[in-house]
XYZ file of C-alpha atoms in Angstrom:
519
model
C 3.976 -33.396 -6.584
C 3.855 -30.135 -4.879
C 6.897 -27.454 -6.032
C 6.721 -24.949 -2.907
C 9.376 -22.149 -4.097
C 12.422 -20.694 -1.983
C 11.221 -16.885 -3.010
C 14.370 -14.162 -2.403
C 11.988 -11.398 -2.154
C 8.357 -11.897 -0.344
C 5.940 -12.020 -2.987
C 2.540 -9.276 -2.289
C 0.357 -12.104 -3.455
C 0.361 -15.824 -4.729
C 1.222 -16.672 -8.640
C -1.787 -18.506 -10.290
C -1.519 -21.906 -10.822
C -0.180 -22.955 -13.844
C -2.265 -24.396 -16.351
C -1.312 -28.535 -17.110
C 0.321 -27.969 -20.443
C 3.308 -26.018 -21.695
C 3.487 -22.217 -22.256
C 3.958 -21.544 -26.175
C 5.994 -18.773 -27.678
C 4.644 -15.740 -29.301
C 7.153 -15.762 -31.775
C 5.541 -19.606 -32.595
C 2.549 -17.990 -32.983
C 3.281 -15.236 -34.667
C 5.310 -17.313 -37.382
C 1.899 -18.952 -38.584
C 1.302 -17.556 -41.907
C -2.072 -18.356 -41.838
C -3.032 -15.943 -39.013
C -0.972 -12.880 -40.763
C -0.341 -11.931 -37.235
C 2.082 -8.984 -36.493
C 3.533 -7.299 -33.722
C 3.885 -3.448 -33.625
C 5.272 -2.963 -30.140
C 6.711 -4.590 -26.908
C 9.625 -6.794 -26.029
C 10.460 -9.203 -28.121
C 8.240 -12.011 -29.135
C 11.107 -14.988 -28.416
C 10.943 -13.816 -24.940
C 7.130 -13.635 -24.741
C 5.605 -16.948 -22.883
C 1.629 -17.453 -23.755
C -0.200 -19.728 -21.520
C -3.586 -19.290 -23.212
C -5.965 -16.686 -25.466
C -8.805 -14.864 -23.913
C -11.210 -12.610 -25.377
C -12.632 -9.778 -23.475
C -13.953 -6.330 -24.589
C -14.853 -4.931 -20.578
C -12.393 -1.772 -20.252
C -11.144 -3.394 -17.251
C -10.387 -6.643 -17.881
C -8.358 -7.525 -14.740
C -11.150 -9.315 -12.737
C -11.309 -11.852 -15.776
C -7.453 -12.232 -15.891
C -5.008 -15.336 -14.662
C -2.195 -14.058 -15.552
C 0.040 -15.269 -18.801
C -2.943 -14.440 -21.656
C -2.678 -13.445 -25.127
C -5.700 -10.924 -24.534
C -7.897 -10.108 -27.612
C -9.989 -7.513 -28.120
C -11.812 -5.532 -30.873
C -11.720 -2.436 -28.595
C -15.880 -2.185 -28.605
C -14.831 -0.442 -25.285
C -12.704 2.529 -26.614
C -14.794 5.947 -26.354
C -14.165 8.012 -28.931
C -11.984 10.617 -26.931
C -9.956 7.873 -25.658
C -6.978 9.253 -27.591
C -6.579 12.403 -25.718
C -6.682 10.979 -22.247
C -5.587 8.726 -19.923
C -7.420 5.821 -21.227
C -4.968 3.627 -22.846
C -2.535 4.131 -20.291
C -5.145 3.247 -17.909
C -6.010 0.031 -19.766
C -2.704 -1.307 -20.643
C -1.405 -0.981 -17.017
C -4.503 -2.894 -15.600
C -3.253 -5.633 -18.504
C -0.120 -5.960 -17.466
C -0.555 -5.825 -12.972
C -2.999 -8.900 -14.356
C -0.069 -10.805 -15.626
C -1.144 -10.773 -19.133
C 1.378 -11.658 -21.461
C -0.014 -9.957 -24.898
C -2.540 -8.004 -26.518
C -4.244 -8.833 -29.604
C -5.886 -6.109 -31.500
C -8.414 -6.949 -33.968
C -8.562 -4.479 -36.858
C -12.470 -5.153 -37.752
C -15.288 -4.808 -37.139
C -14.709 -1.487 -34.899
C -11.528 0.136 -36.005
C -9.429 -0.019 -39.519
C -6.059 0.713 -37.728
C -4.972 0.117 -33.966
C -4.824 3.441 -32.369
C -1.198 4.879 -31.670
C -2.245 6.335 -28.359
C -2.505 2.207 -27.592
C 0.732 1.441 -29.150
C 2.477 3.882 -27.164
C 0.866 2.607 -24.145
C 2.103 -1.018 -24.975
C 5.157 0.331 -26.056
C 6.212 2.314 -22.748
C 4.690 -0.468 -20.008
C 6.414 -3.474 -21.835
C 3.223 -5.159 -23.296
C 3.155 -6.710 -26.807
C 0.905 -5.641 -28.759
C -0.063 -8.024 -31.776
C -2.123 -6.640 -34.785
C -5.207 -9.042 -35.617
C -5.918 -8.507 -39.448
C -9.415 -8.784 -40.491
C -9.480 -11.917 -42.140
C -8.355 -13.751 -39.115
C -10.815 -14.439 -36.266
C -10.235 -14.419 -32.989
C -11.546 -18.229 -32.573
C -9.298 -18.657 -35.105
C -6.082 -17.368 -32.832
C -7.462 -19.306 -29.909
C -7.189 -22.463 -31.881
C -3.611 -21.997 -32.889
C -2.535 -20.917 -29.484
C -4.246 -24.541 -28.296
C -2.679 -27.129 -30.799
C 0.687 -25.113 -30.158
C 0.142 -25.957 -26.668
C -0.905 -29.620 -28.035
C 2.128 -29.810 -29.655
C 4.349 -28.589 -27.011
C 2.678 -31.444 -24.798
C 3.437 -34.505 -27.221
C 6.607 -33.111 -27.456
C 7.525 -32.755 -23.696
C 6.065 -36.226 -23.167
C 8.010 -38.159 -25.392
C 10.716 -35.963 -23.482
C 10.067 -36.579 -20.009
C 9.323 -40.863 -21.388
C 12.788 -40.920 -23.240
C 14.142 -39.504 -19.596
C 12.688 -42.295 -17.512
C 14.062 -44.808 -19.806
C 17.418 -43.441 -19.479
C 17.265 -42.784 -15.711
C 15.962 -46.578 -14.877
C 18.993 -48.175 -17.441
C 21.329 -46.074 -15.513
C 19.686 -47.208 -12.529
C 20.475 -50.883 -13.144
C 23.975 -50.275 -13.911
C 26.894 -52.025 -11.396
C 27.414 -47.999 -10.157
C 23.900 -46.749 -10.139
C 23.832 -43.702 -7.787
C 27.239 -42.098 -10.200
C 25.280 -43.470 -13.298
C 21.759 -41.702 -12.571
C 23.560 -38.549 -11.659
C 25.496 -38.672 -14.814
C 22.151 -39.156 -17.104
C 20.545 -36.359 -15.194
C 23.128 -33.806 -15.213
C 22.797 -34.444 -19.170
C 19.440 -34.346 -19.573
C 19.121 -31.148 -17.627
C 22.464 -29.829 -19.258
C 23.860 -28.835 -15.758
C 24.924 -30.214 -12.147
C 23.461 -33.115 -10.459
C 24.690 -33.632 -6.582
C 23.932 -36.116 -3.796
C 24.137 -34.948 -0.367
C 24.313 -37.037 2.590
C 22.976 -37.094 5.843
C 25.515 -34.323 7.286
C 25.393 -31.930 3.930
C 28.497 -33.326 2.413
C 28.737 -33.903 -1.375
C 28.771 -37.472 -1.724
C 28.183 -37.932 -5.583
C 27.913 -35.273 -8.285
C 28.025 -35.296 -12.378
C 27.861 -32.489 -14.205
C 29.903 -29.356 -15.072
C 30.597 -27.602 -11.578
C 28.930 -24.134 -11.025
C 30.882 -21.292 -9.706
C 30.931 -20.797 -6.124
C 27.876 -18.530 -5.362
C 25.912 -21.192 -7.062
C 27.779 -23.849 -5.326
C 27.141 -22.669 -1.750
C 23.527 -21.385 -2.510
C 22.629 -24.936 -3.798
C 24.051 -26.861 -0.187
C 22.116 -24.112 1.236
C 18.322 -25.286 -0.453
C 19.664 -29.088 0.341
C 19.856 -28.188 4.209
C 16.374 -25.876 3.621
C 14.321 -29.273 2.920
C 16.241 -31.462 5.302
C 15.255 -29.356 7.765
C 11.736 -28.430 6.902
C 8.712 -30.447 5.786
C 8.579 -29.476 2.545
C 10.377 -32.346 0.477
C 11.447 -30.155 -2.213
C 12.430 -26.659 -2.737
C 13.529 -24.059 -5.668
C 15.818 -20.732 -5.771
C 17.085 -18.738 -9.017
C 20.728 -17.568 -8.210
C 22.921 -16.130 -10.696
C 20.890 -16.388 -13.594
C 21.195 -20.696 -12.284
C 17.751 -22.286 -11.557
C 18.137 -24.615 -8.323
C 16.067 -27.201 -6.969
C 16.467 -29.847 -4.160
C 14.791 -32.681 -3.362
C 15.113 -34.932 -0.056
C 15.108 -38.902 -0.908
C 12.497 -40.845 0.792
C 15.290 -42.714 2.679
C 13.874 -41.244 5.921
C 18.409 -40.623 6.684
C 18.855 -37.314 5.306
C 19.941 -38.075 1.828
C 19.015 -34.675 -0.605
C 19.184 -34.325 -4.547
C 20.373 -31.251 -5.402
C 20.354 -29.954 -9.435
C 21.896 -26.841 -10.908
C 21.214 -25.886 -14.173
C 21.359 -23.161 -16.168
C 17.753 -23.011 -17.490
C 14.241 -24.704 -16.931
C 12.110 -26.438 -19.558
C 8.844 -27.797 -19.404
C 8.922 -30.998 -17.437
C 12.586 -30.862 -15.953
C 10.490 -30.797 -12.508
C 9.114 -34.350 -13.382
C 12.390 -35.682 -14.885
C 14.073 -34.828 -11.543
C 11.477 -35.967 -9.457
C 12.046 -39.622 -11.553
C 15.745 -39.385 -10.862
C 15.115 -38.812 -6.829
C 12.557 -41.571 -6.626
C 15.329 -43.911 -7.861
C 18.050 -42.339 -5.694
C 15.640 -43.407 -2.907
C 15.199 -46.885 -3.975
C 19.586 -47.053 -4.656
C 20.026 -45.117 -1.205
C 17.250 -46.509 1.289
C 18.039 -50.259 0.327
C 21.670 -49.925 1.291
C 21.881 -47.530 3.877
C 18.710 -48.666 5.981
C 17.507 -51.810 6.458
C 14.063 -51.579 4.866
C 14.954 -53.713 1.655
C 16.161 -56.917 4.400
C 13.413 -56.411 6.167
C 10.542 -56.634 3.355
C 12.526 -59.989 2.195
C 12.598 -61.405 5.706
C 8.532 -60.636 5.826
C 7.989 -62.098 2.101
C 10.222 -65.822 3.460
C 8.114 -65.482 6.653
C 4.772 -65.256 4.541
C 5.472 -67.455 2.315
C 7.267 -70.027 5.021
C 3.480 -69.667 7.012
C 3.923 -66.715 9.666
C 1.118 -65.057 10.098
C 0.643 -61.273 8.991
C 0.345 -60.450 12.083
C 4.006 -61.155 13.005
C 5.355 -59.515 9.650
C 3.794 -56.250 9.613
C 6.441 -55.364 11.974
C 9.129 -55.934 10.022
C 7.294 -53.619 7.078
C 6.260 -50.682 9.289
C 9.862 -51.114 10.748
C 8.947 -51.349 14.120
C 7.995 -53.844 17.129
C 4.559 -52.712 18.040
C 1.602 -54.632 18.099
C -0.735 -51.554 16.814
C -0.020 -50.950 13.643
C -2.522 -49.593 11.372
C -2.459 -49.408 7.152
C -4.470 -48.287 4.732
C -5.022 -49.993 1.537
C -4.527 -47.553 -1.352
C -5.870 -48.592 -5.121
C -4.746 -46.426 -8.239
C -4.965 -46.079 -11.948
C -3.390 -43.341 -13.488
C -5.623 -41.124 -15.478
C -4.799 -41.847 -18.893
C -1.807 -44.920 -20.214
C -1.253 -47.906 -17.970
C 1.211 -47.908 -14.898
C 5.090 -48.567 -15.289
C 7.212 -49.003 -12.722
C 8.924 -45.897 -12.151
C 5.132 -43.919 -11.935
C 4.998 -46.508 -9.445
C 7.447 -46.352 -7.483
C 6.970 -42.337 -7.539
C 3.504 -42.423 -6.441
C 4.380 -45.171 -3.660
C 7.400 -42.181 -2.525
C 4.534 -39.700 -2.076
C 1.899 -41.709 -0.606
C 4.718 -42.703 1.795
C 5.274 -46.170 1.671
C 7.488 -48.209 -0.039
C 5.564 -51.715 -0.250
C 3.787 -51.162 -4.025
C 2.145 -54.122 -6.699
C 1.605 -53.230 -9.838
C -0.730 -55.550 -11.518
C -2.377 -55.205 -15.346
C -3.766 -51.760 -14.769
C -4.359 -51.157 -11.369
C -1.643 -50.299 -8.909
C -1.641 -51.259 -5.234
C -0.076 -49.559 -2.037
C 0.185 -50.379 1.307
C 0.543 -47.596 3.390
C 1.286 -47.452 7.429
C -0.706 -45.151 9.270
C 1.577 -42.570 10.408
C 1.235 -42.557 14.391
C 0.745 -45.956 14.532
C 2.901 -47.918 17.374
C 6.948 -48.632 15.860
C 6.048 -47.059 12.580
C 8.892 -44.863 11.236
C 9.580 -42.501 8.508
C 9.889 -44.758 4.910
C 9.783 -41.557 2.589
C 10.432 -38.028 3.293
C 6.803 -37.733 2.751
C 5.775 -39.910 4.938
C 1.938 -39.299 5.555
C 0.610 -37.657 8.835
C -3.267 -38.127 7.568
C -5.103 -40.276 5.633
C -3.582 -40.952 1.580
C -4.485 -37.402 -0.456
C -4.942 -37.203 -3.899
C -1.851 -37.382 -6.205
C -1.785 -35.594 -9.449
C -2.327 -37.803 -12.572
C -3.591 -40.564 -10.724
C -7.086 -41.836 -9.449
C -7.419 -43.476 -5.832
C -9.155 -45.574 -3.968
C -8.468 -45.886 -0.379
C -9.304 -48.185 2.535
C -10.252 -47.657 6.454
C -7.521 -48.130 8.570
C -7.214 -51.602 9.578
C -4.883 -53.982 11.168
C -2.721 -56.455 9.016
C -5.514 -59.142 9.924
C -8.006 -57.482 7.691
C -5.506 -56.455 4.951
C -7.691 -58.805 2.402
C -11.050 -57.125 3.893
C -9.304 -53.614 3.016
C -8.276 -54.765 -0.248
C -11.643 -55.077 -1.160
C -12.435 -51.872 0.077
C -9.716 -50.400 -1.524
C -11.038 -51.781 -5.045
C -14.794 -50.817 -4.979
C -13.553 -47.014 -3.586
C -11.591 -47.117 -6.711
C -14.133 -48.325 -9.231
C -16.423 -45.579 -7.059
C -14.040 -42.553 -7.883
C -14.051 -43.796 -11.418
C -17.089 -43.787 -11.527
C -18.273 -40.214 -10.256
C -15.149 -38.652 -12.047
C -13.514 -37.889 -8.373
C -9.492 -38.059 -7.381
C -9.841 -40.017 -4.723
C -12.618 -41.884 -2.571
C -12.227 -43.350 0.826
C -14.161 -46.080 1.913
C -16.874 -45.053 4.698
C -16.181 -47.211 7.699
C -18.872 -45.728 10.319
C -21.286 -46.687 13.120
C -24.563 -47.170 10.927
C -27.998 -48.525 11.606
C -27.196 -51.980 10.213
C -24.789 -52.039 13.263
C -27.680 -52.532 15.321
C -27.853 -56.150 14.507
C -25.956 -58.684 16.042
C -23.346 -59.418 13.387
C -24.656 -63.274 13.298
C -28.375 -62.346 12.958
C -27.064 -60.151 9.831
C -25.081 -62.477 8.071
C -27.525 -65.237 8.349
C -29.881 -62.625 6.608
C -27.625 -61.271 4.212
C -27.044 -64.801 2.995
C -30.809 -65.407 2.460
C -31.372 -63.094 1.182
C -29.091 -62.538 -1.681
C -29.335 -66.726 -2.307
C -30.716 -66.365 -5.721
C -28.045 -64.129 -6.900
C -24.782 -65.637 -4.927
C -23.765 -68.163 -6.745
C -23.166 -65.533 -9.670
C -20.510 -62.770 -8.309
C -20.880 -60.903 -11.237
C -24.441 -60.267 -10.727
C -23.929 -60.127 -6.579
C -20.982 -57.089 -7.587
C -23.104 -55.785 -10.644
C -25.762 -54.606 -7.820
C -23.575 -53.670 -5.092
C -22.120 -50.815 -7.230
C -25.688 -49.796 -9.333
C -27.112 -49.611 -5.363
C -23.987 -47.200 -4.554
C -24.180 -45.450 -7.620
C -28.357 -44.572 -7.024
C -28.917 -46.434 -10.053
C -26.981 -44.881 -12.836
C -26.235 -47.220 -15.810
C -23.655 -45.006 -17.183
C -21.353 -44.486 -13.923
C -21.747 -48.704 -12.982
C -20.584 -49.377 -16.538
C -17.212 -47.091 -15.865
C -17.163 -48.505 -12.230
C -17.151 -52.502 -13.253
C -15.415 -51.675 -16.776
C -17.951 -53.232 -18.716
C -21.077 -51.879 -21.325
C -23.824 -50.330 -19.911
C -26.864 -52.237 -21.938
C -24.663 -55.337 -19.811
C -25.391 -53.318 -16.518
C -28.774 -53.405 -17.381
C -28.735 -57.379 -18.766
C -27.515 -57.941 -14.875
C -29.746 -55.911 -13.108
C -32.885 -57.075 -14.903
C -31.384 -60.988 -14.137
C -31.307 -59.773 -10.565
C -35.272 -58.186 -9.945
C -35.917 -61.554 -11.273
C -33.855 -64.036 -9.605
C -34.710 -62.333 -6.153
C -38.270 -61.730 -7.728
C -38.794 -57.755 -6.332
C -38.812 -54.638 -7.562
C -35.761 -53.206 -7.455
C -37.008 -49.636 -8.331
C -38.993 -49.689 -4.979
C -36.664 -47.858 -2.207
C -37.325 -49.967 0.594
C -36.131 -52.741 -1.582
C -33.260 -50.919 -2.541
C -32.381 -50.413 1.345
C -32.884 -53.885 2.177
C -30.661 -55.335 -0.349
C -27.241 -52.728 0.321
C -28.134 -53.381 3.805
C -27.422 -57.049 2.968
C -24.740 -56.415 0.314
C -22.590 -53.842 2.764
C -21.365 -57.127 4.484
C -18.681 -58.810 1.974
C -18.725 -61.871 3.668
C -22.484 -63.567 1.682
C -20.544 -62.993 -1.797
C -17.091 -63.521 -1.037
């Protein structure tokens, strides 16, 4: 989720955005014997952070910078004079208002020594400057700076993992608000507090910061109750702060103090306040009755109709939800992923079943619905980070298993072209031209010879919506793509056409956009 910063001074112009794995330490690189890599000026290496190697020999390499490189260059673009002039200076100070973090200088095949008018340079703006012996390539560097990084990743994984495991224990503990507090506050080595509705400290583990801290921290917790960001950061006294308001929709704010910030301590705390809004919105609201009075009503015979009420919390007749399919994009869902993607789409009514994860999600504006998260959703479902989606027109709860199924094939769609999310197009079309009866009746004779096989009737639904590709149906239905075209041939010659004729092809989605002939 989304980390917008509580900046003390106004920045000129936005950071990049960080790459998706851990910075690396030049000192880790620098360590690896079989580079030979050495640094002859700068700050020290410990305190250097490299977020990835680029190689560039343009004398002004800023256009080409991010910000956070270990630059390397052979210094092809050094003139000959560049000693007595401005040069260095010049290109060392472009380096560095780039963001870079190092520079690499390669001692072959251009120069035999790195030139001192560059090591002064590096030396008075604060760059490291790393000397690149011949016998080490600059592919070479690139490499180790990458399964660093790899490494880095495992390890912050198997971090963040051992974190959620602690957090859900200590949420199914008799005192599970104290107990999650308690593991977080350790894990994070600092202060973990839960504010209530008013800004009063209801909870907190942790040792206690000093005052500045203190107050600065209740400060950020009324900054996001108050705004619509749902979390927020500040540095203060050397103390990194963050706050993040619970999806109880009654004011309830984590607030963490600690004293520094590792890789993935955003995630770990964004666990720890999905479960805070579980603990805190089942007892102080009453969400958690009312989803167990709809579940005895459905399963007692009400109709959805008279339940969806009780979900949305409100009395309205109009309510509207959308139908939201996921798979994250690499493992298989648990729980707690979840639950935290349920917080941010907004709704608290999640199924998690083999590897696909469903949400229901009220349309924000629709009639009684109220706040269930504090990010409850004022448009359609977005894309969420680490996940794939699939999402469904808005409908009313009468069509909820009609959505479902739209919900499904927008998934296996987005899978399919490699996209983060795909909505299902619900639109005035030609096909609505028809009289609904006249269509169905068609639709049904049509697709006869292929019906009373659904695998074959879904096989071509998805080739037709994927123009034909054999590679993107086989991702889409999960299955081999010589079986896609098994299926497809069975179909040109059960319905006895030629299926690469586009008329044809028009005819039969026209048929197979209606769910009802193969459902």
């Amino acid at each position: 989720m989304p980390e917008p910063a509580v900046p003390s001074v106004p920045s000129a112009s936005p950071a990049p955005p960080a790459p998706p794995t851990p910075p690396v330490s030049l000192a880790a690189l620098l360590s690896r014997e079989d580079l030979g890599l050495r640094q002859i000026a700068g700050p020290p290496a410990a305190d250097v952070r490299v977020h990835w190697a680029h190689t560039s020999e343009m004398s002004d390499p800023y256009p080409y910078l991010l910000g956070g490189e270990l630059l390397l260059t052979a210094g092809v673009h050094v003139p000959e004079a560049a000693g007595s002039g401005t040069y260095f200076d010049d290109y060392v100070a472009r380096i560095v208002e780039a963001g870079g973090a190092a520079l690499g200088f390669g001692l072959a095949p251009v120069h035999d020594t790195v030139p001192r008018a560059l090591v002064a340079a590096c030396e008075a703006y604060g760059l490291p400057l790393v000397e690149v012996p011949e016998r080490t390539t600059f592919s070479g560097v690139a490499r180790a700076v990458w399964q660093l990084m790899a490494r880095a990743r495992l390890a912050e994984l198997r971090r963040i993992s051992e974190a959620q495991q602690g957090l859900a224990a200590a949420a199914s503990r008799p005192d599970p608000v104290p107990s999650v507090l308690r593991r977080l506050a350790g894990r994070l080595e600092g202060r973990a507090v839960l504010y209530g509705p008013e800004g009063t400290e209801i909870a907190a583990a942790g040792r206690e910061p000093g005052g500045e801290v203190r107050r600065a921290l209740e400060e950020l917790a009324r900054f996001v109750t108050g705004h619509a960001s749902s979390t927020a950061t500040d540095t203060v006294a050397g103390t990194r702060l963050a706050a993040y308001a619970l999806g109880t929709g009654q004011g309830f704010v984590l607030g963490v103090a600690a004293p520094h910030r590792e890789s993935g301590d955003h995630t770990i705390a964004s666990v720890a306040a999905v479960l805070l809004s579980l603990l805190t919105g089942e007892h102080q609201s009453g969400t958690g009755a009312a989803r167990s009075s709809a579940l005895v009503r459905l399963l007692l015979g009400a109709r959805r109709e008279e339940v969806a009420p009780l979900l949305a919390g409100g009395g309205g007749e109009a309510h509207r939800w959308h139908v939201v399919h996921a798979r994250p994009d690499a493992g298989t869902p648990d729980p707690v992923s979840a639950s935290a993607l349920g917080a941010a789409l907004g709704s608290p009514l999640v199924d998690t079943a083999e590897e696909v994860v469903r949400v229901l999600v009220p349309v924000a504006g629709s009639a009684g619905t109220t706040s269930t998260t504090a990010s409850s959703p004022s448009s359609p479902p977005a894309p969420q980070p680490g996940w794939v989606l699939g999402v469904s027109a808005a409908v009313g709860p009468a069509e909820w298993p009609a959505a479902d199924v739209q919900a499904a094939r927008a998934l296996a769609r987005a899978r399919a072209v490699r996209a983060p999310l795909v909505r299902h197009g619900d639109r005035p079309a030609l096909a609505d031209l028809v009289p609904a009866g006249e269509a169905e009746a068609h639709a049904r004779a049509l697709l006869a010879p292929v019906a009373a096989v659904p695998a074959l009737t879904e096989t071509l639904r998805a080739w037709l919506s994927l123009h034909g590709s054999w590679d993107r149906t086989a991702v889409a239905l999960s299955v081999h793509r010589n079986t896609v075209r098994q299926r497809i041939a069975r179909c040109a010659a059960l319905l006895e056409t030629d299926l690469d004729d586009p008329d044809v092809r028009m005819e039969l989605w026209f048929a197979l956009r209606d769910p009802r002939p193969s459902e």
